[in-house]
CSV table of C-alpha atoms in Angstrom, one decimal:
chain,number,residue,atom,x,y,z
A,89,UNK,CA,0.0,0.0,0.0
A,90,UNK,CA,2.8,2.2,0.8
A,91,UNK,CA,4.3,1.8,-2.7
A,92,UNK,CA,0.2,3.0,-3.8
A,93,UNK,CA,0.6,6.3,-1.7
A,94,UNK,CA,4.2,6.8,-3.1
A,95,UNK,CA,2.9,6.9,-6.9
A,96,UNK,CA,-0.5,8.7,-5.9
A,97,UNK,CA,2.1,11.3,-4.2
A,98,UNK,CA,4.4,11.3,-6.9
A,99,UNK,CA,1.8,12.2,-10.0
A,100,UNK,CA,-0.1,14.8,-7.8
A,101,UNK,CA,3.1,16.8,-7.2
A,102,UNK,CA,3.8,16.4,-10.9
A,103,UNK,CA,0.5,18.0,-11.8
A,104,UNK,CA,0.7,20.6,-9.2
A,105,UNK,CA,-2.5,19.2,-7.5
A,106,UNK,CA,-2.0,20.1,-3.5
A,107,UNK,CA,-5.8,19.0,-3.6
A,108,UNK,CA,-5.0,16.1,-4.0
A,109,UNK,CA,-2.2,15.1,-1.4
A,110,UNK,CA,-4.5,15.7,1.3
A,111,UNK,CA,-5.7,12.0,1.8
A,112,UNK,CA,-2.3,10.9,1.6
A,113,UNK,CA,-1.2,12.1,5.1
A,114,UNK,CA,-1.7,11.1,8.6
A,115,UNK,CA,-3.4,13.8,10.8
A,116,UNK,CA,-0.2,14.4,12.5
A,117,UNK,CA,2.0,14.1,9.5
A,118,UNK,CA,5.3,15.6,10.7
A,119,UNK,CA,7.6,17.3,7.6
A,120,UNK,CA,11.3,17.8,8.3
A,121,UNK,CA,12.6,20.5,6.1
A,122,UNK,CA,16.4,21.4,5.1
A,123,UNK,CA,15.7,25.3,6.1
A,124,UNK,CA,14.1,24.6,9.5
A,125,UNK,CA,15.2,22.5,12.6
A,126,UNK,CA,11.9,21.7,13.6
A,127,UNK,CA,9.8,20.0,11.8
A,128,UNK,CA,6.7,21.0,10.2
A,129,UNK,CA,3.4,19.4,12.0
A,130,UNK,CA,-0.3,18.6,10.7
A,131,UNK,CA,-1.7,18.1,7.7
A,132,UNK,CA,-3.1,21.6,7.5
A,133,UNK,CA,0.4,22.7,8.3
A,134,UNK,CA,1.8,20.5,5.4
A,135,UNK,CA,-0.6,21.1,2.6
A,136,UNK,CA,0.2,24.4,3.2
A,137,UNK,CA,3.5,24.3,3.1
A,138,UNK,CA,3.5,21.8,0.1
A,139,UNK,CA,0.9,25.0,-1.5
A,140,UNK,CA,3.9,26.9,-1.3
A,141,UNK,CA,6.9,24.5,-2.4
A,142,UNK,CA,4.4,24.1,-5.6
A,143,UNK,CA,4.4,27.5,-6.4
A,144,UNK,CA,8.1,27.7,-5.7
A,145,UNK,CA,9.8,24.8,-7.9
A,146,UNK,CA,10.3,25.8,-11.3
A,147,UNK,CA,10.8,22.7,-13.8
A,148,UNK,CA,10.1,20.1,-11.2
A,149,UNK,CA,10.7,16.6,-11.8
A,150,UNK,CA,11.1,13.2,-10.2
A,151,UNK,CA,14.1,11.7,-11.9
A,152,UNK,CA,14.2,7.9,-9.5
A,153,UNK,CA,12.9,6.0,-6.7
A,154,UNK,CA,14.3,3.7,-4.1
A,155,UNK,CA,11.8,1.6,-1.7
A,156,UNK,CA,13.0,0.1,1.4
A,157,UNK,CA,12.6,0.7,5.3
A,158,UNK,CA,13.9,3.3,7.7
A,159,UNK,CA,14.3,4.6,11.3
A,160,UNK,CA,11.9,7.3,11.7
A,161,UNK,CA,12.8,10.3,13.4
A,162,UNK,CA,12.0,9.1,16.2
A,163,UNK,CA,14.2,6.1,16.3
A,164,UNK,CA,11.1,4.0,17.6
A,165,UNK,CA,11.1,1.4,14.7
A,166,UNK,CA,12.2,1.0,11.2
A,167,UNK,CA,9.2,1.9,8.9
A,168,UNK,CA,8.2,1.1,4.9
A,169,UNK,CA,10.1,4.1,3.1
A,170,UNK,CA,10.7,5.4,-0.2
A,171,UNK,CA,12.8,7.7,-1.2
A,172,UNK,CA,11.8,10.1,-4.7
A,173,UNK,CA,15.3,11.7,-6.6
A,174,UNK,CA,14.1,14.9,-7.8
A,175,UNK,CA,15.6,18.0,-9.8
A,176,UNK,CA,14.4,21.5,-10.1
A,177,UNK,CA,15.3,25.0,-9.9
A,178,UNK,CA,14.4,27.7,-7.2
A,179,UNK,CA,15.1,31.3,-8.5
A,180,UNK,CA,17.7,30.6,-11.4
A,181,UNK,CA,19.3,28.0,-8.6
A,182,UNK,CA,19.7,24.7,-9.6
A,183,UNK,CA,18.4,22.1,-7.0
A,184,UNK,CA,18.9,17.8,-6.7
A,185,UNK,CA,17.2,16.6,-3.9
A,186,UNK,CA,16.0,13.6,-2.2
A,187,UNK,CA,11.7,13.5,-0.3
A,188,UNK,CA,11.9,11.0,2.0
A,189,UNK,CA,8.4,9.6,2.7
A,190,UNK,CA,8.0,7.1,5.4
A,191,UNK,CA,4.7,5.4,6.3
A,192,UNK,CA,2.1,4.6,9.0
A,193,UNK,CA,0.4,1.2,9.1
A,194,UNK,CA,-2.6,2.3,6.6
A,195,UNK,CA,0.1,3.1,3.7
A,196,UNK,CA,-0.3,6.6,4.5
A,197,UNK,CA,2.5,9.3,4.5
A,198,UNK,CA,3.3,10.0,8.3
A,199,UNK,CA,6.8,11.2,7.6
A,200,UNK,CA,8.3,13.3,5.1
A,201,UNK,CA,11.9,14.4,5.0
A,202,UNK,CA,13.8,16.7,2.3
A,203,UNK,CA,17.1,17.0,1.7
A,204,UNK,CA,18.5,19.0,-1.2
A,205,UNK,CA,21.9,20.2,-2.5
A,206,UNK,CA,23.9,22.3,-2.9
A,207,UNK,CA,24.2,25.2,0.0
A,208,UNK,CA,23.6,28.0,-2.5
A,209,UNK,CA,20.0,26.4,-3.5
A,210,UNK,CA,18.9,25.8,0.2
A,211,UNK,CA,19.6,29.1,1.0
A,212,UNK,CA,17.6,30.3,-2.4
A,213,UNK,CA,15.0,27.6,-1.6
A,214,UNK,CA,14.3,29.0,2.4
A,215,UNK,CA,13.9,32.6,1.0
A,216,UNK,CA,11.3,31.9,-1.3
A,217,UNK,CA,9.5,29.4,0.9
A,218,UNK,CA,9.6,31.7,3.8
A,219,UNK,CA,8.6,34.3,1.8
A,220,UNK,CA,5.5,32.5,0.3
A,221,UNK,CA,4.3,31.3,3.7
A,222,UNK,CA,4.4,34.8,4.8
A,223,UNK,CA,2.3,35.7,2.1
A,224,UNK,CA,0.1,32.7,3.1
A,225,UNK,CA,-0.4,33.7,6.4
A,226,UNK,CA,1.1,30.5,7.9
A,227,UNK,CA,3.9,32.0,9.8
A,228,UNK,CA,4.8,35.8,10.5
A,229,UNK,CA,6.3,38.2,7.7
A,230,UNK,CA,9.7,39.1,8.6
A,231,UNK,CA,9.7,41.7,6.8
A,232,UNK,CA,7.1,43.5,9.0
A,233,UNK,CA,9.1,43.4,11.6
């Protein structure tokens, strides 16, 4: 079921559909990002956020897949995983990352981890998401002060 959620998870971010992710997370799906050391937490919180990353990646694509199992984050148990290769850019930056989805015992999506690379697109990546949460109204705008 897991590998299900993966694919339905996979062709929605292709299409740009956030609508459509929302059945494929746990209540208190948890989202680890590079740009912030605390996770992200509840589905509202993550469909959100996912709004934003959707708006943000330019010429997003999946590019490979790896399927396996994984420690969570909180070390409790190993858990089904699969991890989606992607490439994209973030204001003329050129990104390679890695989404990390791990799952509960109903195939949904309970953890979600990215990792992308290099320095110079993390950095370009946590301006614009920051900035288009702001603009969202899910966390203060720094620039208000």
């Amino acid at each position: 079921m897991s590998a299900e959620t993966a694919e339905r998870f996979r062709a929605a971010v292709e299409k740009h559909d956030p609508a459509a992710l929302e059945e494929l997370f746990t209540e208190d799906v948890r989202l680890f990002s590079p740009v912030k050391f605390t996770p992200f937490e509840g589905r509202p919180m993550v469909l959100g956020l996912f709004g934003v990353l959707l708006r943000t990646f330019e010429d997003f694509r999946y590019i490979g897949h790896f399927e396996g199992e994984a420690l969570t984050s909180a070390g409790e148990s190993e858990e089904p995983s699969e991890i989606l290769l992607f490439r994209a850019t973030v204001n003329g930056k050129a990104i390679h990352g890695i989404d990390l989805l791990q799952f509960a015992d109903d195939g949904r999506i309970k953890e979600f981890t990215v990792m992308v690379r290099p320095m110079s697109a993390v950095q370009a990546l946590g301006e614009a998401v920051l900035k288009g949460l702001a603009a969202d109204g899910l966390v203060p705008d720094p620039a208000a002060g």
